[in-house]
Amino acid sequence: MLSGSNSPNLVQELAQSEGVPSDQRLNIHHNNFRETLAGSLSGVFPALEAFVGAVFVKGALSEFCVAYPPKDASLLGYGSDFATFLDNHKASEQVPYAADLVRLEWAIHELQLVDEVVATEPSQNEWQLNPNARVIRSEFPLLSLWSVANGQLPPEAVHIEQGGQNVIVLLNDGEVSLLALTDQESHVLDELAAQRSVHEISSTVLSSVSKKKIIVPA
């Protein structure tokens, strides 16, 4: 249990299991709690489900809940490690892009739940990654795969051998959008991540990423 009080569900479970040894009753509760956790996450990953099916997603989430039990009473961020779990899952052999797809879907989910950071007046002539953005780097055509899962592209239009895509998930004016980053745009973000100056980057590229609100004044 994550709190000090007994939940109505737990009380009901215990009442229904009178005569069952206490260790078995506790196992029943743990199993039900795990299934509840897995069920609460199942709707977060529709693109993954489109590729591997609901049965697989349900099973993988149940395994995840055992391997990564909640650490906090608040479950708001629970599920953020699912991609890491899939990195080492047997599914990665047959669906190697599954973990990256989950990273993309989790970024979407996360930004749908947070309050948008309001831009402030810059104090200096420097740039930073938009705090309302999440960058997902992949060696697979990630945005194209996501578009196939959502019916925006036909499956035959995408091949995983066609190369990687870096994707930015952006919250702007209350709406979440996805953009594929060009190599030059990815380079700008690499420089910022390394805390290097971007003044030597062409003004055209800087203008492009700032207009897209990928970067904002620091």
PDB file of C-alpha atoms in Angstrom:
ATOM      1  CA  MET A   1       0.000   0.000   0.000  1.00  0.00           C
ATOM      2  CA  LEU A   2       1.162   3.541  -0.700  1.00  0.00           C
ATOM      3  CA  SER A   3      -0.755   5.226   2.070  1.00  0.00           C
ATOM      4  CA  GLY A   4      -1.455   4.570   5.722  1.00  0.00           C
ATOM      5  CA  SER A   5      -5.202   4.092   5.290  1.00  0.00           C
ATOM      6  CA  ASN A   6      -6.999   1.063   3.930  1.00  0.00           C
ATOM      7  CA  SER A   7      -8.605   1.652   0.558  1.00  0.00           C
ATOM      8  CA  PRO A   8     -12.220   0.556   0.019  1.00  0.00           C
ATOM      9  CA  ASN A   9     -10.955  -1.899  -2.599  1.00  0.00           C
ATOM     10  CA  LEU A  10      -8.523  -3.450  -0.126  1.00  0.00           C
ATOM     11  CA  VAL A  11     -11.224  -3.768   2.545  1.00  0.00           C
ATOM     12  CA  GLN A  12     -13.503  -5.436   0.005  1.00  0.00           C
ATOM     13  CA  GLU A  13     -10.747  -7.801  -1.107  1.00  0.00           C
ATOM     14  CA  LEU A  14      -9.989  -8.837   2.459  1.00  0.00           C
ATOM     15  CA  ALA A  15     -13.659  -9.307   3.276  1.00  0.00           C
ATOM     16  CA  GLN A  16     -14.129 -11.514   0.231  1.00  0.00           C
ATOM     17  CA  SER A  17     -11.086 -13.618   1.105  1.00  0.00           C
ATOM     18  CA  GLU A  18     -12.020 -14.628   4.665  1.00  0.00           C
ATOM     19  CA  GLY A  19     -10.635 -18.044   5.449  1.00  0.00           C
ATOM     20  CA  VAL A  20      -7.713 -17.532   3.061  1.00  0.00           C
ATOM     21  CA  PRO A  21      -4.269 -17.443   4.710  1.00  0.00           C
ATOM     22  CA  SER A  22      -2.960 -13.920   5.290  1.00  0.00           C
ATOM     23  CA  ASP A  23      -0.009 -14.300   2.914  1.00  0.00           C
ATOM     24  CA  GLN A  24      -2.348 -15.369   0.138  1.00  0.00           C
ATOM     25  CA  ARG A  25      -4.678 -12.449   0.870  1.00  0.00           C
ATOM     26  CA  LEU A  26      -1.721 -10.087   0.596  1.00  0.00           C
ATOM     27  CA  ASN A  27      -0.704 -11.661  -2.706  1.00  0.00           C
ATOM     28  CA  ILE A  28      -4.241 -11.169  -3.982  1.00  0.00           C
ATOM     29  CA  HIS A  29      -4.060  -7.497  -3.066  1.00  0.00           C
ATOM     30  CA  HIS A  30      -0.623  -7.069  -4.662  1.00  0.00           C
ATOM     31  CA  ASN A  31      -1.803  -8.729  -7.863  1.00  0.00           C
ATOM     32  CA  ASN A  32      -4.914  -6.557  -8.016  1.00  0.00           C
ATOM     33  CA  PHE A  33      -2.877  -3.433  -7.292  1.00  0.00           C
ATOM     34  CA  ARG A  34      -0.394  -4.326 -10.036  1.00  0.00           C
ATOM     35  CA  GLU A  35      -3.175  -4.922 -12.537  1.00  0.00           C
ATOM     36  CA  THR A  36      -4.735  -1.583 -11.584  1.00  0.00           C
ATOM     37  CA  LEU A  37      -1.409   0.161 -12.156  1.00  0.00           C
ATOM     38  CA  ALA A  38      -0.917  -1.527 -15.503  1.00  0.00           C
ATOM     39  CA  GLY A  39      -4.461  -0.654 -16.521  1.00  0.00           C
ATOM     40  CA  SER A  40      -3.960   2.998 -15.634  1.00  0.00           C
ATOM     41  CA  LEU A  41      -0.984   3.160 -18.022  1.00  0.00           C
ATOM     42  CA  SER A  42      -2.436   1.177 -20.904  1.00  0.00           C
ATOM     43  CA  GLY A  43      -4.103   4.195 -22.482  1.00  0.00           C
ATOM     44  CA  VAL A  44      -0.876   6.206 -22.537  1.00  0.00           C
ATOM     45  CA  PHE A  45       0.717   4.180 -25.338  1.00  0.00           C
ATOM     46  CA  PRO A  46      -1.777   3.826 -28.224  1.00  0.00           C
ATOM     47  CA  ALA A  47       0.955   3.960 -30.884  1.00  0.00           C
ATOM     48  CA  LEU A  48       2.816   1.080 -29.269  1.00  0.00           C
ATOM     49  CA  GLU A  49      -0.440  -0.852 -29.067  1.00  0.00           C
ATOM     50  CA  ALA A  50      -1.046  -0.245 -32.779  1.00  0.00           C
ATOM     51  CA  PHE A  51       2.195  -2.064 -33.582  1.00  0.00           C
ATOM     52  CA  VAL A  52       2.281  -4.874 -31.013  1.00  0.00           C
ATOM     53  CA  GLY A  53      -1.335  -5.290 -29.905  1.00  0.00           C
ATOM     54  CA  ALA A  54      -3.239  -4.716 -26.678  1.00  0.00           C
ATOM     55  CA  VAL A  55      -2.408  -8.138 -25.217  1.00  0.00           C
ATOM     56  CA  PHE A  56       1.322  -7.537 -25.482  1.00  0.00           C
ATOM     57  CA  VAL A  57       1.081  -4.026 -24.019  1.00  0.00           C
ATOM     58  CA  LYS A  58      -0.959  -5.285 -21.081  1.00  0.00           C
ATOM     59  CA  GLY A  59       1.518  -8.076 -20.392  1.00  0.00           C
ATOM     60  CA  ALA A  60       4.561  -5.830 -20.717  1.00  0.00           C
ATOM     61  CA  LEU A  61       3.032  -3.250 -18.382  1.00  0.00           C
ATOM     62  CA  SER A  62       2.291  -5.937 -15.797  1.00  0.00           C
ATOM     63  CA  GLU A  63       5.929  -7.048 -15.962  1.00  0.00           C
ATOM     64  CA  PHE A  64       7.024  -3.428 -15.710  1.00  0.00           C
ATOM     65  CA  CYS A  65       4.952  -2.856 -12.583  1.00  0.00           C
ATOM     66  CA  VAL A  66       6.754  -5.770 -10.930  1.00  0.00           C
ATOM     67  CA  ALA A  67      10.222  -4.658 -12.034  1.00  0.00           C
ATOM     68  CA  TYR A  68       9.611  -0.951 -11.316  1.00  0.00           C
ATOM     69  CA  PRO A  69       7.170  -0.640  -8.402  1.00  0.00           C
ATOM     70  CA  PRO A  70       6.051   2.895  -7.443  1.00  0.00           C
ATOM     71  CA  LYS A  71       8.462   4.736  -5.175  1.00  0.00           C
ATOM     72  CA  ASP A  72       6.163   7.616  -4.239  1.00  0.00           C
ATOM     73  CA  ALA A  73       2.604   7.960  -3.015  1.00  0.00           C
ATOM     74  CA  SER A  74       1.876  10.191  -6.006  1.00  0.00           C
ATOM     75  CA  LEU A  75       1.559   8.194  -9.212  1.00  0.00           C
ATOM     76  CA  LEU A  76       1.597  11.252 -11.470  1.00  0.00           C
ATOM     77  CA  GLY A  77       4.980  10.427 -12.990  1.00  0.00           C
ATOM     78  CA  TYR A  78       4.709   6.678 -12.734  1.00  0.00           C
ATOM     79  CA  GLY A  79       5.473   5.032 -16.057  1.00  0.00           C
ATOM     80  CA  SER A  80       8.403   7.236 -17.045  1.00  0.00           C
ATOM     81  CA  ASP A  81      10.734   4.212 -16.810  1.00  0.00           C
ATOM     82  CA  PHE A  82       8.678   2.026 -19.136  1.00  0.00           C
ATOM     83  CA  ALA A  83      10.924   2.840 -22.101  1.00  0.00           C
ATOM     84  CA  THR A  84      14.016   1.851 -20.101  1.00  0.00           C
ATOM     85  CA  PHE A  85      12.272  -1.395 -19.181  1.00  0.00           C
ATOM     86  CA  LEU A  86      11.553  -2.104 -22.860  1.00  0.00           C
ATOM     87  CA  ASP A  87      15.175  -1.416 -23.823  1.00  0.00           C
ATOM     88  CA  ASN A  88      16.060  -4.755 -22.235  1.00  0.00           C
ATOM     89  CA  HIS A  89      12.821  -6.578 -23.002  1.00  0.00           C
ATOM     90  CA  LYS A  90      12.594  -9.503 -25.387  1.00  0.00           C
ATOM     91  CA  ALA A  91      10.226  -7.419 -27.521  1.00  0.00           C
ATOM     92  CA  SER A  92      13.108  -5.152 -28.540  1.00  0.00           C
ATOM     93  CA  GLU A  93      14.447  -7.997 -30.681  1.00  0.00           C
ATOM     94  CA  GLN A  94      11.353  -8.076 -32.882  1.00  0.00           C
ATOM     95  CA  VAL A  95      10.204  -4.462 -32.478  1.00  0.00           C
ATOM     96  CA  PRO A  96      13.482  -2.567 -31.947  1.00  0.00           C
ATOM     97  CA  TYR A  97      11.807   0.838 -32.080  1.00  0.00           C
ATOM     98  CA  ALA A  98       9.297   0.022 -29.309  1.00  0.00           C
ATOM     99  CA  ALA A  99      11.248   1.757 -26.526  1.00  0.00           C
ATOM    100  CA  ASP A 100      11.752   4.948 -28.543  1.00  0.00           C
ATOM    101  CA  LEU A 101       8.077   4.971 -29.476  1.00  0.00           C
ATOM    102  CA  VAL A 102       7.239   4.759 -25.776  1.00  0.00           C
ATOM    103  CA  ARG A 103       9.636   7.642 -25.044  1.00  0.00           C
ATOM    104  CA  LEU A 104       7.783   9.728 -27.606  1.00  0.00           C
ATOM    105  CA  GLU A 105       4.361   8.825 -26.233  1.00  0.00           C
ATOM    106  CA  TRP A 106       5.468   9.477 -22.663  1.00  0.00           C
ATOM    107  CA  ALA A 107       6.705  12.947 -23.665  1.00  0.00           C
ATOM    108  CA  ILE A 108       3.292  13.658 -25.179  1.00  0.00           C
ATOM    109  CA  HIS A 109       1.554  12.361 -22.056  1.00  0.00           C
ATOM    110  CA  GLU A 110       3.821  14.367 -19.762  1.00  0.00           C
ATOM    111  CA  LEU A 111       3.279  17.655 -21.592  1.00  0.00           C
ATOM    112  CA  GLN A 112      -0.482  17.109 -21.638  1.00  0.00           C
ATOM    113  CA  LEU A 113      -0.447  17.067 -17.834  1.00  0.00           C
ATOM    114  CA  VAL A 114       1.871  19.964 -16.979  1.00  0.00           C
ATOM    115  CA  ASP A 115       1.217  23.683 -16.843  1.00  0.00           C
ATOM    116  CA  GLU A 116       2.772  25.550 -19.732  1.00  0.00           C
ATOM    117  CA  VAL A 117       5.786  27.632 -18.750  1.00  0.00           C
ATOM    118  CA  VAL A 118       5.169  31.273 -19.611  1.00  0.00           C
ATOM    119  CA  ALA A 119       8.034  32.975 -21.397  1.00  0.00           C
ATOM    120  CA  THR A 120       9.734  35.830 -19.576  1.00  0.00           C
ATOM    121  CA  GLU A 121      11.743  38.742 -20.855  1.00  0.00           C
ATOM    122  CA  PRO A 122      15.300  37.595 -21.659  1.00  0.00           C
ATOM    123  CA  SER A 123      18.001  38.947 -19.383  1.00  0.00           C
ATOM    124  CA  GLN A 124      20.813  38.348 -21.855  1.00  0.00           C
ATOM    125  CA  ASN A 125      21.444  37.480 -25.477  1.00  0.00           C
ATOM    126  CA  GLU A 126      21.517  33.713 -24.902  1.00  0.00           C
ATOM    127  CA  TRP A 127      19.314  30.800 -25.896  1.00  0.00           C
ATOM    128  CA  GLN A 128      17.945  27.711 -24.201  1.00  0.00           C
ATOM    129  CA  LEU A 129      15.771  24.742 -25.101  1.00  0.00           C
ATOM    130  CA  ASN A 130      12.129  25.671 -24.697  1.00  0.00           C
ATOM    131  CA  PRO A 131      11.087  24.397 -21.230  1.00  0.00           C
ATOM    132  CA  ASN A 132       7.795  23.346 -22.825  1.00  0.00           C
ATOM    133  CA  ALA A 133       9.641  20.967 -25.165  1.00  0.00           C
ATOM    134  CA  ARG A 134      10.926  17.409 -24.978  1.00  0.00           C
ATOM    135  CA  VAL A 135      13.499  16.044 -27.439  1.00  0.00           C
ATOM    136  CA  ILE A 136      13.454  12.355 -28.378  1.00  0.00           C
ATOM    137  CA  ARG A 137      16.450  11.086 -30.346  1.00  0.00           C
ATOM    138  CA  SER A 138      16.136   7.861 -32.281  1.00  0.00           C
ATOM    139  CA  GLU A 139      18.029   5.811 -34.836  1.00  0.00           C
ATOM    140  CA  PHE A 140      14.643   4.864 -36.287  1.00  0.00           C
ATOM    141  CA  PRO A 141      12.184   6.992 -38.336  1.00  0.00           C
ATOM    142  CA  LEU A 142      10.296   7.726 -35.142  1.00  0.00           C
ATOM    143  CA  LEU A 143       7.867  10.425 -36.226  1.00  0.00           C
ATOM    144  CA  SER A 144       7.011   8.480 -39.367  1.00  0.00           C
ATOM    145  CA  LEU A 145       6.334   5.357 -37.301  1.00  0.00           C
ATOM    146  CA  TRP A 146       4.128   7.368 -34.944  1.00  0.00           C
ATOM    147  CA  SER A 147       2.265   8.734 -37.974  1.00  0.00           C
ATOM    148  CA  VAL A 148       1.674   5.190 -39.257  1.00  0.00           C
ATOM    149  CA  ALA A 149       0.288   4.162 -35.866  1.00  0.00           C
ATOM    150  CA  ASN A 150      -2.112   7.113 -35.953  1.00  0.00           C
ATOM    151  CA  GLY A 151      -3.249   6.472 -39.512  1.00  0.00           C
ATOM    152  CA  GLN A 152      -1.556   9.565 -40.930  1.00  0.00           C
ATOM    153  CA  LEU A 153       0.795   7.531 -43.143  1.00  0.00           C
ATOM    154  CA  PRO A 154       0.304   4.153 -44.836  1.00  0.00           C
ATOM    155  CA  PRO A 155       2.554   1.400 -43.445  1.00  0.00           C
ATOM    156  CA  GLU A 156       4.220   0.858 -46.806  1.00  0.00           C
ATOM    157  CA  ALA A 157       5.492   4.448 -46.752  1.00  0.00           C
ATOM    158  CA  VAL A 158       7.864   3.792 -43.852  1.00  0.00           C
ATOM    159  CA  HIS A 159      10.841   1.463 -43.529  1.00  0.00           C
ATOM    160  CA  ILE A 160      12.971   1.346 -40.396  1.00  0.00           C
ATOM    161  CA  GLU A 161      16.077   1.119 -42.584  1.00  0.00           C
ATOM    162  CA  GLN A 162      15.474   4.632 -43.894  1.00  0.00           C
ATOM    163  CA  GLY A 163      17.351   6.173 -40.973  1.00  0.00           C
ATOM    164  CA  GLY A 164      16.744   7.913 -37.710  1.00  0.00           C
ATOM    165  CA  GLN A 165      14.635  10.907 -36.794  1.00  0.00           C
ATOM    166  CA  ASN A 166      15.028  13.228 -33.854  1.00  0.00           C
ATOM    167  CA  VAL A 167      11.640  14.493 -32.730  1.00  0.00           C
ATOM    168  CA  ILE A 168      10.659  17.452 -30.604  1.00  0.00           C
ATOM    169  CA  VAL A 169       7.396  17.377 -28.670  1.00  0.00           C
ATOM    170  CA  LEU A 170       6.249  20.926 -28.030  1.00  0.00           C
ATOM    171  CA  LEU A 171       3.540  22.379 -25.801  1.00  0.00           C
ATOM    172  CA  ASN A 172       2.386  25.726 -27.175  1.00  0.00           C
ATOM    173  CA  ASP A 173      -0.807  27.610 -26.325  1.00  0.00           C
ATOM    174  CA  GLY A 174      -2.214  24.516 -24.641  1.00  0.00           C
ATOM    175  CA  GLU A 175      -1.679  22.201 -27.606  1.00  0.00           C
ATOM    176  CA  VAL A 176       0.970  19.503 -28.025  1.00  0.00           C
ATOM    177  CA  SER A 177       2.598  19.166 -31.437  1.00  0.00           C
ATOM    178  CA  LEU A 178       5.374  17.011 -32.882  1.00  0.00           C
ATOM    179  CA  LEU A 179       8.120  18.080 -35.264  1.00  0.00           C
ATOM    180  CA  ALA A 180      10.976  16.170 -36.867  1.00  0.00           C
ATOM    181  CA  LEU A 181      14.277  17.979 -36.340  1.00  0.00           C
ATOM    182  CA  THR A 182      16.690  18.563 -39.194  1.00  0.00           C
ATOM    183  CA  ASP A 183      20.367  17.722 -38.698  1.00  0.00           C
ATOM    184  CA  GLN A 184      21.144  21.429 -38.310  1.00  0.00           C
ATOM    185  CA  GLU A 185      18.405  21.902 -35.725  1.00  0.00           C
ATOM    186  CA  SER A 186      19.652  18.868 -33.813  1.00  0.00           C
ATOM    187  CA  HIS A 187      23.147  20.366 -33.889  1.00  0.00           C
ATOM    188  CA  VAL A 188      21.863  23.559 -32.271  1.00  0.00           C
ATOM    189  CA  LEU A 189      20.356  21.535 -29.438  1.00  0.00           C
ATOM    190  CA  ASP A 190      23.579  19.538 -29.071  1.00  0.00           C
ATOM    191  CA  GLU A 191      25.512  22.778 -28.633  1.00  0.00           C
ATOM    192  CA  LEU A 192      23.047  24.072 -26.061  1.00  0.00           C
ATOM    193  CA  ALA A 193      23.109  20.773 -24.163  1.00  0.00           C
ATOM    194  CA  ALA A 194      26.897  20.992 -24.004  1.00  0.00           C
ATOM    195  CA  GLN A 195      26.568  24.594 -22.745  1.00  0.00           C
ATOM    196  CA  ARG A 196      28.462  25.894 -25.754  1.00  0.00           C
ATOM    197  CA  SER A 197      27.720  29.196 -27.426  1.00  0.00           C
ATOM    198  CA  VAL A 198      25.520  29.108 -30.510  1.00  0.00           C
ATOM    199  CA  HIS A 199      26.689  32.479 -31.814  1.00  0.00           C
ATOM    200  CA  GLU A 200      28.756  30.799 -34.533  1.00  0.00           C
ATOM    201  CA  ILE A 201      25.736  28.926 -35.874  1.00  0.00           C
ATOM    202  CA  SER A 202      24.230  30.533 -38.940  1.00  0.00           C
ATOM    203  CA  SER A 203      21.552  33.108 -38.305  1.00  0.00           C
ATOM    204  CA  THR A 204      19.273  31.239 -40.721  1.00  0.00           C
ATOM    205  CA  VAL A 205      19.298  28.089 -38.581  1.00  0.00           C
ATOM    206  CA  LEU A 206      18.883  30.046 -35.356  1.00  0.00           C
ATOM    207  CA  SER A 207      15.981  31.919 -36.875  1.00  0.00           C
ATOM    208  CA  SER A 208      14.378  28.630 -37.929  1.00  0.00           C
ATOM    209  CA  VAL A 209      14.547  26.979 -34.499  1.00  0.00           C
ATOM    210  CA  SER A 210      13.455  30.134 -32.704  1.00  0.00           C
ATOM    211  CA  LYS A 211      10.459  30.661 -35.014  1.00  0.00           C
ATOM    212  CA  LYS A 212       9.402  27.082 -34.333  1.00  0.00           C
ATOM    213  CA  LYS A 213       9.795  27.883 -30.605  1.00  0.00           C
ATOM    214  CA  ILE A 214      12.238  25.006 -30.220  1.00  0.00           C
ATOM    215  CA  ILE A 215      14.584  27.399 -28.453  1.00  0.00           C
ATOM    216  CA  VAL A 216      13.728  30.533 -26.512  1.00  0.00           C
ATOM    217  CA  PRO A 217      15.796  33.362 -25.014  1.00  0.00           C
ATOM    218  CA  ALA A 218      17.407  32.423 -21.719  1.00  0.00           C
TER     219      ALA A 218
END
